[in-house]
């Protein structure tokens, strides 16, 4: 398949980032509302289950479902044809494998949405907190299962560090078009990407604890990451700050949907946000 025939992958990318943005908007928004009401931050499944009970929530869930399928397919195409030009050296191969992993994760979110849309259940009671330890327990029962969970922890922590590094070093600017929107909202995009990296990194730590202690209950997803953060010094303030950051990450996803540069199909004459904001 030639690069000139892969332009149809860009609408998939846009739909995927819209769906991804809606997921994080739901998680962050509902978590902040819950904290304001005296409750705790919510995991992804609980946030999506809450959407299922609201007026118009079914439409949003359908958009999210389509977006998750589109994002997963986009990442497969991106990895297979190197649409973002990461290359075929060791660093590029690792980046492309990471794309497949993130595609699989978002396909899993799509699987969470499917029964809410077509199964008639609210799903609000079966969040990440109940499913992830069960999956981890199954893997731990395999030969070398603890090592597999430990390896997964390293990969997840690495992904979180990657997101935080991209935000801290402004590397993400290389993938966005320069225009008034990306320039004006750049500080929010930066904070959002770092906050996302923090949550992913904490999830990786939880997997690491599970592997180290041979206790599947230590593993968890977004909800457990929020719970762990809330147990730290000034935990409630920390969780609130991270949720505000995830609102920024939702904006980051929407901005990527509109203005992300795909090097192999976007052409050579596109000014990046990095070039626009480069010190003179």
PDB file of C-alpha atoms in Angstrom:
ATOM      1  CA  UNK A   1       0.000   0.000   0.000  1.00  0.00           C
ATOM      2  CA  UNK A   2       1.538   3.299  -1.056  1.00  0.00           C
ATOM      3  CA  UNK A   3       1.664   6.357   1.156  1.00  0.00           C
ATOM      4  CA  UNK A   4      -0.514   8.330  -1.269  1.00  0.00           C
ATOM      5  CA  UNK A   5      -3.328   5.834  -0.735  1.00  0.00           C
ATOM      6  CA  UNK A   6      -3.267   6.088   3.052  1.00  0.00           C
ATOM      7  CA  UNK A   7      -4.939   9.480   3.335  1.00  0.00           C
ATOM      8  CA  UNK A   8      -8.150   7.735   4.402  1.00  0.00           C
ATOM      9  CA  UNK A   9      -6.384   6.818   7.657  1.00  0.00           C
ATOM     10  CA  UNK A  10      -6.462  10.468   8.758  1.00  0.00           C
ATOM     11  CA  UNK A  11     -10.274  10.545   9.299  1.00  0.00           C
ATOM     12  CA  UNK A  12      -9.829   7.408  11.413  1.00  0.00           C
ATOM     13  CA  UNK A  13      -7.242   9.262  13.471  1.00  0.00           C
ATOM     14  CA  UNK A  14      -9.573  12.238  13.905  1.00  0.00           C
ATOM     15  CA  UNK A  15     -12.514  10.062  14.968  1.00  0.00           C
ATOM     16  CA  UNK A  16     -10.256   8.169  17.350  1.00  0.00           C
ATOM     17  CA  UNK A  17      -8.994  11.271  19.100  1.00  0.00           C
ATOM     18  CA  UNK A  18     -12.538  12.642  19.410  1.00  0.00           C
ATOM     19  CA  UNK A  19     -13.626   9.419  21.115  1.00  0.00           C
ATOM     20  CA  UNK A  20     -10.536   9.460  23.337  1.00  0.00           C
ATOM     21  CA  UNK A  21     -11.177  13.077  24.293  1.00  0.00           C
ATOM     22  CA  UNK A  22     -14.765  12.274  25.264  1.00  0.00           C
ATOM     23  CA  UNK A  23     -13.568   9.418  27.497  1.00  0.00           C
ATOM     24  CA  UNK A  24     -11.180  11.651  29.430  1.00  0.00           C
ATOM     25  CA  UNK A  25     -13.689  14.485  29.541  1.00  0.00           C
ATOM     26  CA  UNK A  26     -16.172  12.085  31.146  1.00  0.00           C
ATOM     27  CA  UNK A  27     -13.653  10.645  33.620  1.00  0.00           C
ATOM     28  CA  UNK A  28     -12.270  14.034  34.678  1.00  0.00           C
ATOM     29  CA  UNK A  29     -15.587  15.884  34.686  1.00  0.00           C
ATOM     30  CA  UNK A  30     -17.524  13.222  36.598  1.00  0.00           C
ATOM     31  CA  UNK A  31     -14.638  12.753  39.036  1.00  0.00           C
ATOM     32  CA  UNK A  32     -14.489  16.473  39.794  1.00  0.00           C
ATOM     33  CA  UNK A  33     -18.269  16.538  40.281  1.00  0.00           C
ATOM     34  CA  UNK A  34     -18.024  13.559  42.625  1.00  0.00           C
ATOM     35  CA  UNK A  35     -15.204  15.178  44.625  1.00  0.00           C
ATOM     36  CA  UNK A  36     -17.205  18.410  44.868  1.00  0.00           C
ATOM     37  CA  UNK A  37     -20.131  16.398  46.272  1.00  0.00           C
ATOM     38  CA  UNK A  38     -17.869  14.819  48.885  1.00  0.00           C
ATOM     39  CA  UNK A  39     -17.209  11.561  47.017  1.00  0.00           C
ATOM     40  CA  UNK A  40     -14.133  10.179  45.275  1.00  0.00           C
ATOM     41  CA  UNK A  41     -12.727  10.283  41.758  1.00  0.00           C
ATOM     42  CA  UNK A  42     -14.221   7.733  39.364  1.00  0.00           C
ATOM     43  CA  UNK A  43     -12.660   5.111  37.134  1.00  0.00           C
ATOM     44  CA  UNK A  44     -13.325   4.839  33.395  1.00  0.00           C
ATOM     45  CA  UNK A  45     -16.004   2.153  33.634  1.00  0.00           C
ATOM     46  CA  UNK A  46     -17.918   4.013  36.335  1.00  0.00           C
ATOM     47  CA  UNK A  47     -17.790   7.262  34.352  1.00  0.00           C
ATOM     48  CA  UNK A  48     -19.067   5.521  31.228  1.00  0.00           C
ATOM     49  CA  UNK A  49     -21.762   3.773  33.272  1.00  0.00           C
ATOM     50  CA  UNK A  50     -22.840   7.153  34.622  1.00  0.00           C
ATOM     51  CA  UNK A  51     -23.142   8.469  31.079  1.00  0.00           C
ATOM     52  CA  UNK A  52     -25.446   5.550  30.295  1.00  0.00           C
ATOM     53  CA  UNK A  53     -27.945   6.851  32.861  1.00  0.00           C
ATOM     54  CA  UNK A  54     -28.059  10.447  31.615  1.00  0.00           C
ATOM     55  CA  UNK A  55     -30.138  12.071  28.904  1.00  0.00           C
ATOM     56  CA  UNK A  56     -28.201  11.969  25.650  1.00  0.00           C
ATOM     57  CA  UNK A  57     -25.598   9.714  27.193  1.00  0.00           C
ATOM     58  CA  UNK A  58     -26.362   6.923  24.747  1.00  0.00           C
ATOM     59  CA  UNK A  59     -25.384   9.169  21.840  1.00  0.00           C
ATOM     60  CA  UNK A  60     -22.091  10.067  23.532  1.00  0.00           C
ATOM     61  CA  UNK A  61     -21.419   6.396  24.280  1.00  0.00           C
ATOM     62  CA  UNK A  62     -22.019   5.513  20.630  1.00  0.00           C
ATOM     63  CA  UNK A  63     -19.569   8.222  19.525  1.00  0.00           C
ATOM     64  CA  UNK A  64     -17.048   6.919  22.072  1.00  0.00           C
ATOM     65  CA  UNK A  65     -17.548   3.333  20.868  1.00  0.00           C
ATOM     66  CA  UNK A  66     -16.945   4.269  17.238  1.00  0.00           C
ATOM     67  CA  UNK A  67     -14.008   6.430  18.309  1.00  0.00           C
ATOM     68  CA  UNK A  68     -12.352   3.593  20.217  1.00  0.00           C
ATOM     69  CA  UNK A  69     -12.655   1.264  17.220  1.00  0.00           C
ATOM     70  CA  UNK A  70     -11.287   3.993  14.947  1.00  0.00           C
ATOM     71  CA  UNK A  71      -8.406   4.755  17.310  1.00  0.00           C
ATOM     72  CA  UNK A  72      -7.435   1.085  17.568  1.00  0.00           C
ATOM     73  CA  UNK A  73      -7.469   0.695  13.782  1.00  0.00           C
ATOM     74  CA  UNK A  74      -5.557   3.958  13.348  1.00  0.00           C
ATOM     75  CA  UNK A  75      -2.812   2.750  15.665  1.00  0.00           C
ATOM     76  CA  UNK A  76      -2.507  -0.536  13.766  1.00  0.00           C
ATOM     77  CA  UNK A  77      -2.145   1.321  10.464  1.00  0.00           C
ATOM     78  CA  UNK A  78       0.187   3.869  12.047  1.00  0.00           C
ATOM     79  CA  UNK A  79       2.445   1.114  13.370  1.00  0.00           C
ATOM     80  CA  UNK A  80       2.330  -1.008  10.215  1.00  0.00           C
ATOM     81  CA  UNK A  81       3.030   1.786   7.722  1.00  0.00           C
ATOM     82  CA  UNK A  82       4.931   4.145  10.046  1.00  0.00           C
ATOM     83  CA  UNK A  83       2.641   7.026   9.123  1.00  0.00           C
ATOM     84  CA  UNK A  84       4.178   9.270  11.769  1.00  0.00           C
ATOM     85  CA  UNK A  85       7.700   8.518  10.552  1.00  0.00           C
ATOM     86  CA  UNK A  86       9.212   7.066  13.718  1.00  0.00           C
ATOM     87  CA  UNK A  87      11.584   4.952  11.634  1.00  0.00           C
ATOM     88  CA  UNK A  88      12.762   1.355  11.822  1.00  0.00           C
ATOM     89  CA  UNK A  89      15.634   1.700  14.282  1.00  0.00           C
ATOM     90  CA  UNK A  90      15.333   0.364  17.836  1.00  0.00           C
ATOM     91  CA  UNK A  91      13.671   3.538  19.135  1.00  0.00           C
ATOM     92  CA  UNK A  92      11.212   3.584  16.251  1.00  0.00           C
ATOM     93  CA  UNK A  93      10.311  -0.084  16.690  1.00  0.00           C
ATOM     94  CA  UNK A  94       9.623   0.479  20.404  1.00  0.00           C
ATOM     95  CA  UNK A  95       7.420   3.470  19.554  1.00  0.00           C
ATOM     96  CA  UNK A  96       5.473   1.458  16.993  1.00  0.00           C
ATOM     97  CA  UNK A  97       4.979  -1.439  19.398  1.00  0.00           C
ATOM     98  CA  UNK A  98       3.695   1.110  21.897  1.00  0.00           C
ATOM     99  CA  UNK A  99       1.124   2.204  19.334  1.00  0.00           C
ATOM    100  CA  UNK A 100      -0.204  -1.356  19.113  1.00  0.00           C
ATOM    101  CA  UNK A 101      -0.431  -1.541  22.904  1.00  0.00           C
ATOM    102  CA  UNK A 102      -2.338   1.745  23.167  1.00  0.00           C
ATOM    103  CA  UNK A 103      -4.604   0.612  20.344  1.00  0.00           C
ATOM    104  CA  UNK A 104      -5.392  -2.576  22.273  1.00  0.00           C
ATOM    105  CA  UNK A 105      -6.101  -0.606  25.452  1.00  0.00           C
ATOM    106  CA  UNK A 106      -8.586   1.641  23.676  1.00  0.00           C
ATOM    107  CA  UNK A 107     -10.162  -1.359  22.002  1.00  0.00           C
ATOM    108  CA  UNK A 108     -10.692  -2.618  25.550  1.00  0.00           C
ATOM    109  CA  UNK A 109     -12.492   0.627  26.410  1.00  0.00           C
ATOM    110  CA  UNK A 110     -14.663   0.028  23.369  1.00  0.00           C
ATOM    111  CA  UNK A 111     -15.442  -3.445  24.746  1.00  0.00           C
ATOM    112  CA  UNK A 112     -16.538  -1.779  27.998  1.00  0.00           C
ATOM    113  CA  UNK A 113     -18.898   0.523  26.099  1.00  0.00           C
ATOM    114  CA  UNK A 114     -20.416  -2.251  23.955  1.00  0.00           C
ATOM    115  CA  UNK A 115     -22.635  -3.853  26.658  1.00  0.00           C
ATOM    116  CA  UNK A 116     -23.774  -0.409  27.798  1.00  0.00           C
ATOM    117  CA  UNK A 117     -25.014   0.286  24.281  1.00  0.00           C
ATOM    118  CA  UNK A 118     -26.340  -3.112  23.277  1.00  0.00           C
ATOM    119  CA  UNK A 119     -26.605  -5.178  26.458  1.00  0.00           C
ATOM    120  CA  UNK A 120     -29.178  -3.158  28.344  1.00  0.00           C
ATOM    121  CA  UNK A 121     -27.060  -2.932  31.531  1.00  0.00           C
ATOM    122  CA  UNK A 122     -25.814   0.201  33.211  1.00  0.00           C
ATOM    123  CA  UNK A 123     -22.390  -1.216  33.889  1.00  0.00           C
ATOM    124  CA  UNK A 124     -21.891   1.263  36.668  1.00  0.00           C
ATOM    125  CA  UNK A 125     -21.138  -1.422  39.206  1.00  0.00           C
ATOM    126  CA  UNK A 126     -18.521  -3.290  37.258  1.00  0.00           C
ATOM    127  CA  UNK A 127     -15.687  -0.789  37.008  1.00  0.00           C
ATOM    128  CA  UNK A 128     -12.047  -1.288  36.377  1.00  0.00           C
ATOM    129  CA  UNK A 129     -11.488  -1.986  40.053  1.00  0.00           C
ATOM    130  CA  UNK A 130     -13.270  -5.362  39.806  1.00  0.00           C
ATOM    131  CA  UNK A 131     -12.035  -6.564  36.417  1.00  0.00           C
ATOM    132  CA  UNK A 132      -8.314  -5.782  36.328  1.00  0.00           C
ATOM    133  CA  UNK A 133      -7.310  -7.815  39.429  1.00  0.00           C
ATOM    134  CA  UNK A 134      -9.218 -10.758  37.993  1.00  0.00           C
ATOM    135  CA  UNK A 135      -7.280 -10.580  34.738  1.00  0.00           C
ATOM    136  CA  UNK A 136      -4.028 -10.162  36.644  1.00  0.00           C
ATOM    137  CA  UNK A 137      -4.856 -13.190  38.809  1.00  0.00           C
ATOM    138  CA  UNK A 138      -5.427 -15.275  35.670  1.00  0.00           C
ATOM    139  CA  UNK A 139      -2.055 -14.257  34.238  1.00  0.00           C
ATOM    140  CA  UNK A 140      -0.296 -14.914  37.535  1.00  0.00           C
ATOM    141  CA  UNK A 141      -1.526 -18.498  37.427  1.00  0.00           C
ATOM    142  CA  UNK A 142       0.431 -19.056  34.215  1.00  0.00           C
ATOM    143  CA  UNK A 143       4.039 -20.271  34.358  1.00  0.00           C
ATOM    144  CA  UNK A 144       6.124 -17.143  34.887  1.00  0.00           C
ATOM    145  CA  UNK A 145       2.946 -15.102  35.313  1.00  0.00           C
ATOM    146  CA  UNK A 146       4.422 -12.793  37.942  1.00  0.00           C
ATOM    147  CA  UNK A 147       7.263 -11.959  35.571  1.00  0.00           C
ATOM    148  CA  UNK A 148       4.741 -11.150  32.837  1.00  0.00           C
ATOM    149  CA  UNK A 149       2.878  -8.785  35.161  1.00  0.00           C
ATOM    150  CA  UNK A 150       6.192  -7.258  36.198  1.00  0.00           C
ATOM    151  CA  UNK A 151       7.109  -6.730  32.541  1.00  0.00           C
ATOM    152  CA  UNK A 152       3.702  -5.153  31.923  1.00  0.00           C
ATOM    153  CA  UNK A 153       4.349  -2.834  34.876  1.00  0.00           C
ATOM    154  CA  UNK A 154       7.660  -1.725  33.387  1.00  0.00           C
ATOM    155  CA  UNK A 155       6.003  -1.051  30.018  1.00  0.00           C
ATOM    156  CA  UNK A 156       3.155   0.922  31.581  1.00  0.00           C
ATOM    157  CA  UNK A 157       5.509   2.960  33.758  1.00  0.00           C
ATOM    158  CA  UNK A 158       7.618   3.595  30.676  1.00  0.00           C
ATOM    159  CA  UNK A 159       4.543   4.802  28.787  1.00  0.00           C
ATOM    160  CA  UNK A 160       3.661   7.159  31.632  1.00  0.00           C
ATOM    161  CA  UNK A 161       7.207   8.487  31.681  1.00  0.00           C
ATOM    162  CA  UNK A 162       7.053   8.930  27.909  1.00  0.00           C
ATOM    163  CA  UNK A 163       3.912  11.069  28.159  1.00  0.00           C
ATOM    164  CA  UNK A 164       5.363  13.144  30.977  1.00  0.00           C
ATOM    165  CA  UNK A 165       8.609  13.627  29.054  1.00  0.00           C
ATOM    166  CA  UNK A 166       6.720  14.654  25.920  1.00  0.00           C
ATOM    167  CA  UNK A 167       4.873  17.267  27.950  1.00  0.00           C
ATOM    168  CA  UNK A 168       7.879  18.502  29.915  1.00  0.00           C
ATOM    169  CA  UNK A 169      10.197  18.767  26.887  1.00  0.00           C
ATOM    170  CA  UNK A 170       7.452  20.078  24.565  1.00  0.00           C
ATOM    171  CA  UNK A 171       8.060  17.197  22.146  1.00  0.00           C
ATOM    172  CA  UNK A 172       4.314  16.986  21.443  1.00  0.00           C
ATOM    173  CA  UNK A 173       4.562  20.330  19.618  1.00  0.00           C
ATOM    174  CA  UNK A 174       6.274  18.569  16.715  1.00  0.00           C
ATOM    175  CA  UNK A 175       3.033  16.708  15.979  1.00  0.00           C
ATOM    176  CA  UNK A 176       0.659  19.698  15.947  1.00  0.00           C
ATOM    177  CA  UNK A 177       0.010  22.344  13.313  1.00  0.00           C
ATOM    178  CA  UNK A 178       0.840  25.894  14.294  1.00  0.00           C
ATOM    179  CA  UNK A 179      -2.277  28.054  14.395  1.00  0.00           C
ATOM    180  CA  UNK A 180      -4.001  30.426  16.854  1.00  0.00           C
ATOM    181  CA  UNK A 181      -5.760  27.537  18.644  1.00  0.00           C
ATOM    182  CA  UNK A 182      -2.682  25.404  19.329  1.00  0.00           C
ATOM    183  CA  UNK A 183      -0.595  28.463  20.210  1.00  0.00           C
ATOM    184  CA  UNK A 184      -3.141  29.940  22.616  1.00  0.00           C
ATOM    185  CA  UNK A 185      -3.916  26.666  24.403  1.00  0.00           C
ATOM    186  CA  UNK A 186      -0.354  25.341  24.475  1.00  0.00           C
ATOM    187  CA  UNK A 187       0.090  25.633  28.296  1.00  0.00           C
ATOM    188  CA  UNK A 188      -3.109  23.641  28.870  1.00  0.00           C
ATOM    189  CA  UNK A 189      -2.023  20.988  26.360  1.00  0.00           C
ATOM    190  CA  UNK A 190       1.307  20.681  28.163  1.00  0.00           C
ATOM    191  CA  UNK A 191      -0.304  20.302  31.596  1.00  0.00           C
ATOM    192  CA  UNK A 192      -2.841  17.812  30.261  1.00  0.00           C
ATOM    193  CA  UNK A 193      -0.222  15.542  28.744  1.00  0.00           C
ATOM    194  CA  UNK A 194       1.826  15.555  31.955  1.00  0.00           C
ATOM    195  CA  UNK A 195      -1.279  14.752  34.053  1.00  0.00           C
ATOM    196  CA  UNK A 196      -2.089  11.853  31.751  1.00  0.00           C
ATOM    197  CA  UNK A 197       1.441  10.569  32.173  1.00  0.00           C
ATOM    198  CA  UNK A 198       1.075  10.729  35.964  1.00  0.00           C
ATOM    199  CA  UNK A 199      -2.078   8.578  35.912  1.00  0.00           C
ATOM    200  CA  UNK A 200      -0.554   6.036  33.517  1.00  0.00           C
ATOM    201  CA  UNK A 201       2.623   5.892  35.601  1.00  0.00           C
ATOM    202  CA  UNK A 202       0.673   5.246  38.823  1.00  0.00           C
ATOM    203  CA  UNK A 203      -1.248   2.432  37.091  1.00  0.00           C
ATOM    204  CA  UNK A 204       2.133   0.926  36.194  1.00  0.00           C
ATOM    205  CA  UNK A 205       3.278   1.213  39.817  1.00  0.00           C
ATOM    206  CA  UNK A 206       0.159  -0.656  40.944  1.00  0.00           C
ATOM    207  CA  UNK A 207       0.944  -3.475  38.517  1.00  0.00           C
ATOM    208  CA  UNK A 208       4.470  -3.493  39.897  1.00  0.00           C
ATOM    209  CA  UNK A 209       3.171  -3.800  43.470  1.00  0.00           C
ATOM    210  CA  UNK A 210       0.950  -6.691  42.378  1.00  0.00           C
ATOM    211  CA  UNK A 211       3.877  -8.536  40.791  1.00  0.00           C
ATOM    212  CA  UNK A 212       6.247  -7.872  43.713  1.00  0.00           C
ATOM    213  CA  UNK A 213       3.777  -8.994  46.382  1.00  0.00           C
ATOM    214  CA  UNK A 214       2.087 -11.717  44.274  1.00  0.00           C
ATOM    215  CA  UNK A 215      -1.208 -10.018  45.092  1.00  0.00           C
ATOM    216  CA  UNK A 216      -3.519  -9.355  42.123  1.00  0.00           C
ATOM    217  CA  UNK A 217      -5.662  -7.052  44.255  1.00  0.00           C
ATOM    218  CA  UNK A 218      -2.834  -4.516  44.216  1.00  0.00           C
ATOM    219  CA  UNK A 219      -3.291  -3.995  40.463  1.00  0.00           C
ATOM    220  CA  UNK A 220      -5.814  -1.564  39.096  1.00  0.00           C
ATOM    221  CA  UNK A 221      -6.748   1.038  36.544  1.00  0.00           C
ATOM    222  CA  UNK A 222      -7.693   4.693  36.649  1.00  0.00           C
ATOM    223  CA  UNK A 223      -9.898   4.416  39.736  1.00  0.00           C
ATOM    224  CA  UNK A 224      -7.221   2.634  41.738  1.00  0.00           C
ATOM    225  CA  UNK A 225      -4.653   5.198  40.568  1.00  0.00           C
ATOM    226  CA  UNK A 226      -6.876   7.970  41.935  1.00  0.00           C
ATOM    227  CA  UNK A 227      -7.298   6.011  45.177  1.00  0.00           C
ATOM    228  CA  UNK A 228      -3.527   5.579  45.542  1.00  0.00           C
ATOM    229  CA  UNK A 229      -2.902   9.260  44.884  1.00  0.00           C
ATOM    230  CA  UNK A 230      -5.561  10.249  47.433  1.00  0.00           C
ATOM    231  CA  UNK A 231      -3.671   8.259  50.070  1.00  0.00           C
ATOM    232  CA  UNK A 232      -0.556  10.398  49.656  1.00  0.00           C
ATOM    233  CA  UNK A 233       0.222  13.646  51.486  1.00  0.00           C
ATOM    234  CA  UNK A 234      -2.329  16.287  50.419  1.00  0.00           C
ATOM    235  CA  UNK A 235      -3.951  13.463  48.443  1.00  0.00           C
ATOM    236  CA  UNK A 236      -7.318  15.112  47.811  1.00  0.00           C
ATOM    237  CA  UNK A 237      -5.627  18.230  46.477  1.00  0.00           C
ATOM    238  CA  UNK A 238      -3.350  16.046  44.366  1.00  0.00           C
ATOM    239  CA  UNK A 239      -6.253  14.056  42.877  1.00  0.00           C
ATOM    240  CA  UNK A 240      -8.210  17.240  42.180  1.00  0.00           C
ATOM    241  CA  UNK A 241      -5.186  18.714  40.408  1.00  0.00           C
ATOM    242  CA  UNK A 242      -4.719  15.582  38.321  1.00  0.00           C
ATOM    243  CA  UNK A 243      -8.412  15.574  37.356  1.00  0.00           C
ATOM    244  CA  UNK A 244      -8.123  19.204  36.276  1.00  0.00           C
ATOM    245  CA  UNK A 245      -5.065  18.171  34.286  1.00  0.00           C
ATOM    246  CA  UNK A 246      -7.057  15.393  32.624  1.00  0.00           C
ATOM    247  CA  UNK A 247      -9.540  18.001  31.449  1.00  0.00           C
ATOM    248  CA  UNK A 248      -6.526  19.528  29.745  1.00  0.00           C
ATOM    249  CA  UNK A 249      -5.698  16.123  28.285  1.00  0.00           C
ATOM    250  CA  UNK A 250      -9.226  15.864  26.900  1.00  0.00           C
ATOM    251  CA  UNK A 251      -8.585  19.204  25.171  1.00  0.00           C
ATOM    252  CA  UNK A 252      -5.242  17.798  23.989  1.00  0.00           C
ATOM    253  CA  UNK A 253      -7.121  14.920  22.329  1.00  0.00           C
ATOM    254  CA  UNK A 254      -9.642  17.237  20.649  1.00  0.00           C
ATOM    255  CA  UNK A 255      -6.837  19.475  19.394  1.00  0.00           C
ATOM    256  CA  UNK A 256      -5.042  16.421  18.009  1.00  0.00           C
ATOM    257  CA  UNK A 257      -8.253  15.389  16.255  1.00  0.00           C
ATOM    258  CA  UNK A 258      -8.305  18.710  14.435  1.00  0.00           C
ATOM    259  CA  UNK A 259      -4.653  19.640  14.007  1.00  0.00           C
ATOM    260  CA  UNK A 260      -2.410  16.584  14.388  1.00  0.00           C
ATOM    261  CA  UNK A 261       0.251  16.274  11.690  1.00  0.00           C
ATOM    262  CA  UNK A 262       0.653  12.879  10.029  1.00  0.00           C
ATOM    263  CA  UNK A 263       4.010  13.336   8.244  1.00  0.00           C
ATOM    264  CA  UNK A 264       3.626  10.726   5.514  1.00  0.00           C
ATOM    265  CA  UNK A 265       0.228  11.987   4.369  1.00  0.00           C
ATOM    266  CA  UNK A 266       0.240  15.667   5.410  1.00  0.00           C
ATOM    267  CA  UNK A 267       2.897  16.949   3.030  1.00  0.00           C
ATOM    268  CA  UNK A 268       6.222  18.684   3.763  1.00  0.00           C
ATOM    269  CA  UNK A 269       5.058  22.299   3.955  1.00  0.00           C
ATOM    270  CA  UNK A 270       3.189  22.207   7.276  1.00  0.00           C
ATOM    271  CA  UNK A 271       4.481  24.498  10.018  1.00  0.00           C
ATOM    272  CA  UNK A 272       4.606  22.708  13.359  1.00  0.00           C
ATOM    273  CA  UNK A 273       3.795  24.260  16.723  1.00  0.00           C
ATOM    274  CA  UNK A 274       7.383  23.513  17.716  1.00  0.00           C
ATOM    275  CA  UNK A 275       8.718  25.645  14.856  1.00  0.00           C
ATOM    276  CA  UNK A 276       6.242  28.422  15.641  1.00  0.00           C
ATOM    277  CA  UNK A 277       7.239  28.625  19.324  1.00  0.00           C
ATOM    278  CA  UNK A 278      10.952  28.070  18.805  1.00  0.00           C
ATOM    279  CA  UNK A 279      12.977  30.768  20.619  1.00  0.00           C
ATOM    280  CA  UNK A 280      14.469  33.256  18.164  1.00  0.00           C
TER     281      UNK A 280
END
